[in-house]
């Protein structure tokens, strides 16, 4: 009798031990699964949520909070097993720099022990920071110009760069052209007009023919040059009484003694990239396109120049304007009255009829659309 009781007790004890082992195994397996699955999903979701438009425009890595949560939930639902209940809680989500904390609560099911039942709830916390390394090009811009290779991962810090034996393709470097100062330069021609200070070439002045001089001043000032439209005028018209110029293209724009003329004294398109003028301003200038270029080639030339961090002067009907920024956020500065000042992308810039037919000049000047462009950078 005693032996049978002992055998019964040993059997009950074995069953209890087996139940406890199963519970421990369920908890440890679930915790490990949640950690590795959550870590991979955290990293992938943060990368998917990066706002690449902001990165292209400013070089800043910014994460969309809503997209991160959406992608994390979707990826998690696609990869977890269907025999457990999960609860996801999100904390401390920062868009810049990208950072997030996620709690994964797993309910592994109901367990019964000695006629009592209870739920096993396991919490796994994931902390993720998306890291990047920047290089700074101090010569032309203070904005980040090159991305690094470090990528943060949830829970364990930064992963080392992978080495799979394949040679990485070089990444094409893009920059953002420095911002223009529209307000000051625009008001210069109207509010600060003084014929005694701005008159030149026997009567022509910055008020009537100043768009070219002001545009050159704006693109130079964007690179830190303290050059006013009047300084540009004095540099171009370097002859006696500012009546003549040593720049060959400007010969056709001499007023030849005609007082008050409104058809002379302008900046010729070839003058925009004249080597002697560029040397005096400390810039490099080159022609991007002309009226013989297709519209597609003109758009591509503008896009490529902005991605190189260059400012641009565009010729529209009987007028010049200056632009800068990036292809999807182009800053337009109109030296005359500023009606079109604002932010455009390449397509909206070329499709803006107020610019492409400036004051209805197409029919009178045979200059329609954005038909000439020149870009600038520091020497």
JSON list of N, CA and C in Angstrom, two decimals, residues 62-136:
[
{"chain": "A", "resi": 62, "resn": "UNK", "atom": "N", "xyz": [14.75, 62.52, -41.72]},
{"chain": "A", "resi": 62, "resn": "UNK", "atom": "CA", "xyz": [13.53, 62.73, -40.95]},
{"chain": "A", "resi": 62, "resn": "UNK", "atom": "C", "xyz": [12.61, 61.54, -41.21]},
{"chain": "A", "resi": 63, "resn": "UNK", "atom": "N", "xyz": [12.03, 61.00, -40.15]},
{"chain": "A", "resi": 63, "resn": "UNK", "atom": "CA", "xyz": [11.13, 59.86, -40.25]},
{"chain": "A", "resi": 63, "resn": "UNK", "atom": "C", "xyz": [9.68, 60.30, -40.06]},
{"chain": "A", "resi": 64, "resn": "UNK", "atom": "N", "xyz": [8.78, 59.74, -40.85]},
{"chain": "A", "resi": 64, "resn": "UNK", "atom": "CA", "xyz": [7.35, 60.01, -40.69]},
{"chain": "A", "resi": 64, "resn": "UNK", "atom": "C", "xyz": [6.79, 59.11, -39.59]},
{"chain": "A", "resi": 65, "resn": "UNK", "atom": "N", "xyz": [6.27, 59.72, -38.53]},
{"chain": "A", "resi": 65, "resn": "UNK", "atom": "CA", "xyz": [5.76, 58.95, -37.40]},
{"chain": "A", "resi": 65, "resn": "UNK", "atom": "C", "xyz": [4.61, 58.05, -37.82]},
{"chain": "A", "resi": 66, "resn": "UNK", "atom": "N", "xyz": [3.65, 58.59, -38.59]},
{"chain": "A", "resi": 66, "resn": "UNK", "atom": "CA", "xyz": [2.48, 57.81, -38.99]},
{"chain": "A", "resi": 66, "resn": "UNK", "atom": "C", "xyz": [2.88, 56.63, -39.86]},
{"chain": "A", "resi": 67, "resn": "UNK", "atom": "N", "xyz": [3.82, 56.87, -40.79]},
{"chain": "A", "resi": 67, "resn": "UNK", "atom": "CA", "xyz": [4.22, 55.78, -41.68]},
{"chain": "A", "resi": 67, "resn": "UNK", "atom": "C", "xyz": [4.98, 54.71, -40.92]},
{"chain": "A", "resi": 68, "resn": "UNK", "atom": "N", "xyz": [5.79, 55.10, -39.92]},
{"chain": "A", "resi": 68, "resn": "UNK", "atom": "CA", "xyz": [6.52, 54.12, -39.13]},
{"chain": "A", "resi": 68, "resn": "UNK", "atom": "C", "xyz": [5.55, 53.18, -38.42]},
{"chain": "A", "resi": 69, "resn": "UNK", "atom": "N", "xyz": [4.53, 53.75, -37.75]},
{"chain": "A", "resi": 69, "resn": "UNK", "atom": "CA", "xyz": [3.57, 52.92, -37.02]},
{"chain": "A", "resi": 69, "resn": "UNK", "atom": "C", "xyz": [2.82, 52.00, -37.98]},
{"chain": "A", "resi": 70, "resn": "UNK", "atom": "N", "xyz": [2.42, 52.56, -39.13]},
{"chain": "A", "resi": 70, "resn": "UNK", "atom": "CA", "xyz": [1.68, 51.76, -40.11]},
{"chain": "A", "resi": 70, "resn": "UNK", "atom": "C", "xyz": [2.51, 50.59, -40.63]},
{"chain": "A", "resi": 71, "resn": "UNK", "atom": "N", "xyz": [3.76, 50.86, -41.00]},
{"chain": "A", "resi": 71, "resn": "UNK", "atom": "CA", "xyz": [4.62, 49.81, -41.56]},
{"chain": "A", "resi": 71, "resn": "UNK", "atom": "C", "xyz": [4.96, 48.77, -40.50]},
{"chain": "A", "resi": 72, "resn": "UNK", "atom": "N", "xyz": [5.22, 49.22, -39.26]},
{"chain": "A", "resi": 72, "resn": "UNK", "atom": "CA", "xyz": [5.56, 48.27, -38.19]},
{"chain": "A", "resi": 72, "resn": "UNK", "atom": "C", "xyz": [4.41, 47.30, -37.95]},
{"chain": "A", "resi": 73, "resn": "UNK", "atom": "N", "xyz": [3.20, 47.81, -37.84]},
{"chain": "A", "resi": 73, "resn": "UNK", "atom": "CA", "xyz": [2.04, 46.95, -37.58]},
{"chain": "A", "resi": 73, "resn": "UNK", "atom": "C", "xyz": [1.84, 45.96, -38.74]},
{"chain": "A", "resi": 74, "resn": "UNK", "atom": "N", "xyz": [1.95, 46.46, -39.96]},
{"chain": "A", "resi": 74, "resn": "UNK", "atom": "CA", "xyz": [1.74, 45.58, -41.11]},
{"chain": "A", "resi": 74, "resn": "UNK", "atom": "C", "xyz": [2.79, 44.47, -41.17]},
{"chain": "A", "resi": 75, "resn": "UNK", "atom": "N", "xyz": [4.06, 44.84, -41.02]},
{"chain": "A", "resi": 75, "resn": "UNK", "atom": "CA", "xyz": [5.13, 43.84, -41.08]},
{"chain": "A", "resi": 75, "resn": "UNK", "atom": "C", "xyz": [5.00, 42.83, -39.93]},
{"chain": "A", "resi": 76, "resn": "UNK", "atom": "N", "xyz": [4.64, 43.32, -38.74]},
{"chain": "A", "resi": 76, "resn": "UNK", "atom": "CA", "xyz": [4.52, 42.43, -37.59]},
{"chain": "A", "resi": 76, "resn": "UNK", "atom": "C", "xyz": [3.39, 41.43, -37.81]},
{"chain": "A", "resi": 77, "resn": "UNK", "atom": "N", "xyz": [2.26, 41.91, -38.32]},
{"chain": "A", "resi": 77, "resn": "UNK", "atom": "CA", "xyz": [1.11, 41.03, -38.55]},
{"chain": "A", "resi": 77, "resn": "UNK", "atom": "C", "xyz": [1.41, 39.96, -39.59]},
{"chain": "A", "resi": 78, "resn": "UNK", "atom": "N", "xyz": [2.27, 40.29, -40.55]},
{"chain": "A", "resi": 78, "resn": "UNK", "atom": "CA", "xyz": [2.58, 39.34, -41.61]},
{"chain": "A", "resi": 78, "resn": "UNK", "atom": "C", "xyz": [3.54, 38.24, -41.16]},
{"chain": "A", "resi": 79, "resn": "UNK", "atom": "N", "xyz": [4.23, 38.43, -40.03]},
{"chain": "A", "resi": 79, "resn": "UNK", "atom": "CA", "xyz": [5.29, 37.51, -39.65]},
{"chain": "A", "resi": 79, "resn": "UNK", "atom": "C", "xyz": [5.04, 36.72, -38.36]},
{"chain": "A", "resi": 80, "resn": "UNK", "atom": "N", "xyz": [4.09, 37.13, -37.54]},
{"chain": "A", "resi": 80, "resn": "UNK", "atom": "CA", "xyz": [3.88, 36.44, -36.27]},
{"chain": "A", "resi": 80, "resn": "UNK", "atom": "C", "xyz": [3.02, 35.20, -36.47]},
{"chain": "A", "resi": 81, "resn": "UNK", "atom": "N", "xyz": [3.08, 34.28, -35.48]},
{"chain": "A", "resi": 81, "resn": "UNK", "atom": "CA", "xyz": [2.22, 33.09, -35.51]},
{"chain": "A", "resi": 81, "resn": "UNK", "atom": "C", "xyz": [0.81, 33.46, -35.11]},
{"chain": "A", "resi": 82, "resn": "UNK", "atom": "N", "xyz": [-0.15, 32.60, -35.48]},
{"chain": "A", "resi": 82, "resn": "UNK", "atom": "CA", "xyz": [-1.55, 32.93, -35.23]},
{"chain": "A", "resi": 82, "resn": "UNK", "atom": "C", "xyz": [-2.14, 32.23, -34.02]},
{"chain": "A", "resi": 83, "resn": "UNK", "atom": "N", "xyz": [-1.29, 31.65, -33.17]},
{"chain": "A", "resi": 83, "resn": "UNK", "atom": "CA", "xyz": [-1.80, 30.96, -31.98]},
{"chain": "A", "resi": 83, "resn": "UNK", "atom": "C", "xyz": [-1.61, 31.77, -30.70]},
{"chain": "A", "resi": 84, "resn": "UNK", "atom": "N", "xyz": [-1.26, 33.04, -30.85]},
{"chain": "A", "resi": 84, "resn": "UNK", "atom": "CA", "xyz": [-1.09, 33.92, -29.69]},
{"chain": "A", "resi": 84, "resn": "UNK", "atom": "C", "xyz": [-1.76, 35.25, -29.98]},
{"chain": "A", "resi": 85, "resn": "UNK", "atom": "N", "xyz": [-2.07, 35.98, -28.93]},
{"chain": "A", "resi": 85, "resn": "UNK", "atom": "CA", "xyz": [-2.59, 37.33, -29.05]},
{"chain": "A", "resi": 85, "resn": "UNK", "atom": "C", "xyz": [-1.48, 38.32, -28.76]},
{"chain": "A", "resi": 86, "resn": "UNK", "atom": "N", "xyz": [-1.43, 39.42, -29.56]},
{"chain": "A", "resi": 86, "resn": "UNK", "atom": "CA", "xyz": [-0.36, 40.41, -29.42]},
{"chain": "A", "resi": 86, "resn": "UNK", "atom": "C", "xyz": [-0.96, 41.79, -29.22]},
{"chain": "A", "resi": 87, "resn": "UNK", "atom": "N", "xyz": [-0.26, 42.59, -28.46]},
{"chain": "A", "resi": 87, "resn": "UNK", "atom": "CA", "xyz": [-0.62, 44.00, -28.27]},
{"chain": "A", "resi": 87, "resn": "UNK", "atom": "C", "xyz": [0.62, 44.84, -28.48]},
{"chain": "A", "resi": 88, "resn": "UNK", "atom": "N", "xyz": [0.55, 45.81, -29.40]},
{"chain": "A", "resi": 88, "resn": "UNK", "atom": "CA", "xyz": [1.68, 46.69, -29.72]},
{"chain": "A", "resi": 88, "resn": "UNK", "atom": "C", "xyz": [1.41, 48.07, -29.13]},
{"chain": "A", "resi": 89, "resn": "UNK", "atom": "N", "xyz": [2.37, 48.59, -28.37]},
{"chain": "A", "resi": 89, "resn": "UNK", "atom": "CA", "xyz": [2.28, 49.95, -27.81]},
{"chain": "A", "resi": 89, "resn": "UNK", "atom": "C", "xyz": [3.52, 50.72, -28.25]},
{"chain": "A", "resi": 90, "resn": "UNK", "atom": "N", "xyz": [3.31, 51.97, -28.73]},
{"chain": "A", "resi": 90, "resn": "UNK", "atom": "CA", "xyz": [4.39, 52.79, -29.24]},
{"chain": "A", "resi": 90, "resn": "UNK", "atom": "C", "xyz": [4.64, 53.97, -28.29]},
{"chain": "A", "resi": 91, "resn": "UNK", "atom": "N", "xyz": [5.92, 54.21, -27.98]},
{"chain": "A", "resi": 91, "resn": "UNK", "atom": "CA", "xyz": [6.31, 55.28, -27.06]},
{"chain": "A", "resi": 91, "resn": "UNK", "atom": "C", "xyz": [7.46, 56.08, -27.68]},
{"chain": "A", "resi": 92, "resn": "UNK", "atom": "N", "xyz": [7.58, 57.33, -27.25]},
{"chain": "A", "resi": 92, "resn": "UNK", "atom": "CA", "xyz": [8.77, 58.16, -27.52]},
{"chain": "A", "resi": 92, "resn": "UNK", "atom": "C", "xyz": [9.18, 58.11, -28.99]},
{"chain": "A", "resi": 93, "resn": "UNK", "atom": "N", "xyz": [8.23, 58.36, -29.88]},
{"chain": "A", "resi": 93, "resn": "UNK", "atom": "CA", "xyz": [8.56, 58.39, -31.30]},
{"chain": "A", "resi": 93, "resn": "UNK", "atom": "C", "xyz": [9.02, 59.79, -31.68]},
{"chain": "A", "resi": 94, "resn": "UNK", "atom": "N", "xyz": [10.25, 59.90, -32.16]},
{"chain": "A", "resi": 94, "resn": "UNK", "atom": "CA", "xyz": [10.80, 61.18, -32.61]},
{"chain": "A", "resi": 94, "resn": "UNK", "atom": "C", "xyz": [11.05, 61.09, -34.11]},
{"chain": "A", "resi": 95, "resn": "UNK", "atom": "N", "xyz": [10.64, 62.14, -34.82]},
{"chain": "A", "resi": 95, "resn": "UNK", "atom": "CA", "xyz": [10.83, 62.14, -36.27]},
{"chain": "A", "resi": 95, "resn": "UNK", "atom": "C", "xyz": [12.25, 62.56, -36.65]},
{"chain": "A", "resi": 96, "resn": "UNK", "atom": "N", "xyz": [12.86, 63.43, -35.84]},
{"chain": "A", "resi": 96, "resn": "UNK", "atom": "CA", "xyz": [14.23, 63.88, -36.15]},
{"chain": "A", "resi": 96, "resn": "UNK", "atom": "C", "xyz": [15.00, 64.13, -34.86]},
{"chain": "A", "resi": 97, "resn": "UNK", "atom": "N", "xyz": [16.07, 63.37, -34.58]},
{"chain": "A", "resi": 97, "resn": "UNK", "atom": "CA", "xyz": [16.51, 62.20, -35.36]},
{"chain": "A", "resi": 97, "resn": "UNK", "atom": "C", "xyz": [15.55, 61.04, -35.14]},
{"chain": "A", "resi": 98, "resn": "UNK", "atom": "N", "xyz": [15.46, 60.11, -36.11]},
{"chain": "A", "resi": 98, "resn": "UNK", "atom": "CA", "xyz": [14.48, 59.03, -36.00]},
{"chain": "A", "resi": 98, "resn": "UNK", "atom": "C", "xyz": [14.75, 58.13, -34.79]},
{"chain": "A", "resi": 99, "resn": "UNK", "atom": "N", "xyz": [13.76, 58.01, -33.91]},
{"chain": "A", "resi": 99, "resn": "UNK", "atom": "CA", "xyz": [13.87, 57.19, -32.71]},
{"chain": "A", "resi": 99, "resn": "UNK", "atom": "C", "xyz": [12.48, 56.71, -32.32]},
{"chain": "A", "resi": 100, "resn": "UNK", "atom": "N", "xyz": [12.40, 55.48, -31.78]},
{"chain": "A", "resi": 100, "resn": "UNK", "atom": "CA", "xyz": [11.11, 54.95, -31.35]},
{"chain": "A", "resi": 100, "resn": "UNK", "atom": "C", "xyz": [11.31, 53.85, -30.33]},
{"chain": "A", "resi": 101, "resn": "UNK", "atom": "N", "xyz": [10.31, 53.66, -29.48]},
{"chain": "A", "resi": 101, "resn": "UNK", "atom": "CA", "xyz": [10.25, 52.55, -28.53]},
{"chain": "A", "resi": 101, "resn": "UNK", "atom": "C", "xyz": [8.94, 51.82, -28.73]},
{"chain": "A", "resi": 102, "resn": "UNK", "atom": "N", "xyz": [9.00, 50.51, -28.83]},
{"chain": "A", "resi": 102, "resn": "UNK", "atom": "CA", "xyz": [7.81, 49.69, -29.05]},
{"chain": "A", "resi": 102, "resn": "UNK", "atom": "C", "xyz": [7.76, 48.59, -27.99]},
{"chain": "A", "resi": 103, "resn": "UNK", "atom": "N", "xyz": [6.59, 48.42, -27.35]},
{"chain": "A", "resi": 103, "resn": "UNK", "atom": "CA", "xyz": [6.38, 47.31, -26.43]},
{"chain": "A", "resi": 103, "resn": "UNK", "atom": "C", "xyz": [5.53, 46.25, -27.13]},
{"chain": "A", "resi": 104, "resn": "UNK", "atom": "N", "xyz": [6.05, 45.03, -27.16]},
{"chain": "A", "resi": 104, "resn": "UNK", "atom": "CA", "xyz": [5.32, 43.90, -27.72]},
{"chain": "A", "resi": 104, "resn": "UNK", "atom": "C", "xyz": [4.82, 43.05, -26.55]},
{"chain": "A", "resi": 105, "resn": "UNK", "atom": "N", "xyz": [3.53, 43.06, -26.36]},
{"chain": "A", "resi": 105, "resn": "UNK", "atom": "CA", "xyz": [2.92, 42.26, -25.28]},
{"chain": "A", "resi": 105, "resn": "UNK", "atom": "C", "xyz": [2.28, 41.03, -25.92]},
{"chain": "A", "resi": 106, "resn": "UNK", "atom": "N", "xyz": [2.73, 39.85, -25.47]},
{"chain": "A", "resi": 106, "resn": "UNK", "atom": "CA", "xyz": [2.25, 38.59, -26.03]},
{"chain": "A", "resi": 106, "resn": "UNK", "atom": "C", "xyz": [1.47, 37.82, -24.98]},
{"chain": "A", "resi": 107, "resn": "UNK", "atom": "N", "xyz": [0.27, 37.40, -25.34]},
{"chain": "A", "resi": 107, "resn": "UNK", "atom": "CA", "xyz": [-0.54, 36.53, -24.49]},
{"chain": "A", "resi": 107, "resn": "UNK", "atom": "C", "xyz": [-0.47, 35.13, -25.07]},
{"chain": "A", "resi": 108, "resn": "UNK", "atom": "N", "xyz": [0.28, 34.25, -24.39]},
{"chain": "A", "resi": 108, "resn": "UNK", "atom": "CA", "xyz": [0.56, 32.93, -24.95]},
{"chain": "A", "resi": 108, "resn": "UNK", "atom": "C", "xyz": [-0.57, 31.94, -24.76]},
{"chain": "A", "resi": 109, "resn": "UNK", "atom": "N", "xyz": [-1.66, 32.35, -24.19]},
{"chain": "A", "resi": 109, "resn": "UNK", "atom": "CA", "xyz": [-2.79, 31.45, -24.02]},
{"chain": "A", "resi": 109, "resn": "UNK", "atom": "C", "xyz": [-3.07, 31.20, -22.55]},
{"chain": "A", "resi": 110, "resn": "UNK", "atom": "N", "xyz": [-4.12, 30.48, -22.30]},
{"chain": "A", "resi": 110, "resn": "UNK", "atom": "CA", "xyz": [-4.54, 30.20, -20.94]},
{"chain": "A", "resi": 110, "resn": "UNK", "atom": "C", "xyz": [-3.92, 28.91, -20.43]},
{"chain": "A", "resi": 111, "resn": "UNK", "atom": "N", "xyz": [-3.38, 28.93, -19.21]},
{"chain": "A", "resi": 111, "resn": "UNK", "atom": "CA", "xyz": [-2.80, 27.73, -18.59]},
{"chain": "A", "resi": 111, "resn": "UNK", "atom": "C", "xyz": [-3.59, 27.38, -17.34]},
{"chain": "A", "resi": 112, "resn": "UNK", "atom": "N", "xyz": [-3.70, 26.07, -17.07]},
{"chain": "A", "resi": 112, "resn": "UNK", "atom": "CA", "xyz": [-4.46, 25.60, -15.91]},
{"chain": "A", "resi": 112, "resn": "UNK", "atom": "C", "xyz": [-3.53, 24.84, -14.98]},
{"chain": "A", "resi": 113, "resn": "UNK", "atom": "N", "xyz": [-3.56, 25.17, -13.71]},
{"chain": "A", "resi": 113, "resn": "UNK", "atom": "CA", "xyz": [-2.72, 24.51, -12.71]},
{"chain": "A", "resi": 113, "resn": "UNK", "atom": "C", "xyz": [-3.54, 24.34, -11.43]},
{"chain": "A", "resi": 114, "resn": "UNK", "atom": "N", "xyz": [-3.76, 23.04, -11.06]},
{"chain": "A", "resi": 114, "resn": "UNK", "atom": "CA", "xyz": [-4.56, 22.72, -9.85]},
{"chain": "A", "resi": 114, "resn": "UNK", "atom": "C", "xyz": [-5.92, 23.40, -9.89]},
{"chain": "A", "resi": 115, "resn": "UNK", "atom": "N", "xyz": [-6.62, 23.18, -11.00]},
{"chain": "A", "resi": 115, "resn": "UNK", "atom": "CA", "xyz": [-7.99, 23.67, -11.22]},
{"chain": "A", "resi": 115, "resn": "UNK", "atom": "C", "xyz": [-8.09, 25.19, -11.34]},
{"chain": "A", "resi": 116, "resn": "UNK", "atom": "N", "xyz": [-6.93, 25.86, -11.35]},
{"chain": "A", "resi": 116, "resn": "UNK", "atom": "CA", "xyz": [-6.93, 27.32, -11.54]},
{"chain": "A", "resi": 116, "resn": "UNK", "atom": "C", "xyz": [-6.36, 27.67, -12.90]},
{"chain": "A", "resi": 117, "resn": "UNK", "atom": "N", "xyz": [-6.89, 28.67, -13.53]},
{"chain": "A", "resi": 117, "resn": "UNK", "atom": "CA", "xyz": [-6.41, 29.09, -14.86]},
{"chain": "A", "resi": 117, "resn": "UNK", "atom": "C", "xyz": [-5.90, 30.53, -14.81]},
{"chain": "A", "resi": 118, "resn": "UNK", "atom": "N", "xyz": [-4.92, 30.81, -15.67]},
{"chain": "A", "resi": 118, "resn": "UNK", "atom": "CA", "xyz": [-4.38, 32.17, -15.75]},
{"chain": "A", "resi": 118, "resn": "UNK", "atom": "C", "xyz": [-3.75, 32.36, -17.14]},
{"chain": "A", "resi": 119, "resn": "UNK", "atom": "N", "xyz": [-3.60, 33.63, -17.52]},
{"chain": "A", "resi": 119, "resn": "UNK", "atom": "CA", "xyz": [-2.97, 33.99, -18.80]},
{"chain": "A", "resi": 119, "resn": "UNK", "atom": "C", "xyz": [-1.51, 34.31, -18.57]},
{"chain": "A", "resi": 120, "resn": "UNK", "atom": "N", "xyz": [-0.68, 33.92, -19.55]},
{"chain": "A", "resi": 120, "resn": "UNK", "atom": "CA", "xyz": [0.74, 34.26, -19.51]},
{"chain": "A", "resi": 120, "resn": "UNK", "atom": "C", "xyz": [0.96, 35.45, -20.43]},
{"chain": "A", "resi": 121, "resn": "UNK", "atom": "N", "xyz": [1.32, 36.60, -19.88]},
{"chain": "A", "resi": 121, "resn": "UNK", "atom": "CA", "xyz": [1.55, 37.82, -20.66]},
{"chain": "A", "resi": 121, "resn": "UNK", "atom": "C", "xyz": [3.03, 38.18, -20.57]},
{"chain": "A", "resi": 122, "resn": "UNK", "atom": "N", "xyz": [3.68, 38.29, -21.72]},
{"chain": "A", "resi": 122, "resn": "UNK", "atom": "CA", "xyz": [5.11, 38.59, -21.78]},
{"chain": "A", "resi": 122, "resn": "UNK", "atom": "C", "xyz": [5.30, 39.92, -22.50]},
{"chain": "A", "resi": 123, "resn": "UNK", "atom": "N", "xyz": [6.11, 40.81, -21.91]},
{"chain": "A", "resi": 123, "resn": "UNK", "atom": "CA", "xyz": [6.40, 42.11, -22.50]},
{"chain": "A", "resi": 123, "resn": "UNK", "atom": "C", "xyz": [7.84, 42.14, -22.99]},
{"chain": "A", "resi": 124, "resn": "UNK", "atom": "N", "xyz": [8.01, 42.58, -24.24]},
{"chain": "A", "resi": 124, "resn": "UNK", "atom": "CA", "xyz": [9.34, 42.77, -24.82]},
{"chain": "A", "resi": 124, "resn": "UNK", "atom": "C", "xyz": [9.43, 44.21, -25.31]},
{"chain": "A", "resi": 125, "resn": "UNK", "atom": "N", "xyz": [10.41, 44.97, -24.82]},
{"chain": "A", "resi": 125, "resn": "UNK", "atom": "CA", "xyz": [10.59, 46.36, -25.20]},
{"chain": "A", "resi": 125, "resn": "UNK", "atom": "C", "xyz": [11.69, 46.48, -26.25]},
{"chain": "A", "resi": 126, "resn": "UNK", "atom": "N", "xyz": [11.40, 47.21, -27.34]},
{"chain": "A", "resi": 126, "resn": "UNK", "atom": "CA", "xyz": [12.38, 47.43, -28.41]},
{"chain": "A", "resi": 126, "resn": "UNK", "atom": "C", "xyz": [12.66, 48.92, -28.50]},
{"chain": "A", "resi": 127, "resn": "UNK", "atom": "N", "xyz": [13.92, 49.29, -28.50]},
{"chain": "A", "resi": 127, "resn": "UNK", "atom": "CA", "xyz": [14.35, 50.69, -28.64]},
{"chain": "A", "resi": 127, "resn": "UNK", "atom": "C", "xyz": [15.16, 50.81, -29.92]},
{"chain": "A", "resi": 128, "resn": "UNK", "atom": "N", "xyz": [14.77, 51.71, -30.82]},
{"chain": "A", "resi": 128, "resn": "UNK", "atom": "CA", "xyz": [15.48, 51.86, -32.10]},
{"chain": "A", "resi": 128, "resn": "UNK", "atom": "C", "xyz": [15.85, 53.30, -32.38]},
{"chain": "A", "resi": 129, "resn": "UNK", "atom": "N", "xyz": [17.07, 53.51, -32.85]},
{"chain": "A", "resi": 129, "resn": "UNK", "atom": "CA", "xyz": [17.55, 54.83, -33.30]},
{"chain": "A", "resi": 129, "resn": "UNK", "atom": "C", "xyz": [18.19, 54.64, -34.66]},
{"chain": "A", "resi": 130, "resn": "UNK", "atom": "N", "xyz": [17.74, 55.43, -35.64]},
{"chain": "A", "resi": 130, "resn": "UNK", "atom": "CA", "xyz": [18.31, 55.36, -36.98]},
{"chain": "A", "resi": 130, "resn": "UNK", "atom": "C", "xyz": [19.47, 56.34, -37.05]},
{"chain": "A", "resi": 131, "resn": "UNK", "atom": "N", "xyz": [20.66, 55.82, -37.22]},
{"chain": "A", "resi": 131, "resn": "UNK", "atom": "CA", "xyz": [21.87, 56.64, -37.22]},
{"chain": "A", "resi": 131, "resn": "UNK", "atom": "C", "xyz": [22.38, 56.84, -38.64]},
{"chain": "A", "resi": 132, "resn": "UNK", "atom": "N", "xyz": [23.04, 57.98, -38.87]},
{"chain": "A", "resi": 132, "resn": "UNK", "atom": "CA", "xyz": [23.69, 58.24, -40.16]},
{"chain": "A", "resi": 132, "resn": "UNK", "atom": "C", "xyz": [24.89, 59.12, -39.92]},
{"chain": "A", "resi": 133, "resn": "UNK", "atom": "N", "xyz": [25.81, 59.10, -40.84]},
{"chain": "A", "resi": 133, "resn": "UNK", "atom": "CA", "xyz": [27.04, 59.88, -40.73]},
{"chain": "A", "resi": 133, "resn": "UNK", "atom": "C", "xyz": [27.09, 60.82, -41.91]},
{"chain": "A", "resi": 134, "resn": "UNK", "atom": "N", "xyz": [27.39, 62.09, -41.63]},
{"chain": "A", "resi": 134, "resn": "UNK", "atom": "CA", "xyz": [27.44, 63.09, -42.68]},
{"chain": "A", "resi": 134, "resn": "UNK", "atom": "C", "xyz": [28.87, 63.57, -42.91]},
{"chain": "A", "resi": 135, "resn": "UNK", "atom": "N", "xyz": [29.09, 64.05, -44.17]},
{"chain": "A", "resi": 135, "resn": "UNK", "atom": "CA", "xyz": [30.30, 64.79, -44.45]},
{"chain": "A", "resi": 135, "resn": "UNK", "atom": "C", "xyz": [29.91, 66.20, -44.83]},
{"chain": "A", "resi": 136, "resn": "UNK", "atom": "N", "xyz": [30.69, 67.20, -44.50]},
{"chain": "A", "resi": 136, "resn": "UNK", "atom": "CA", "xyz": [30.36, 68.59, -44.76]},
{"chain": "A", "resi": 136, "resn": "UNK", "atom": "C", "xyz": [31.32, 69.15, -45.80]}
]
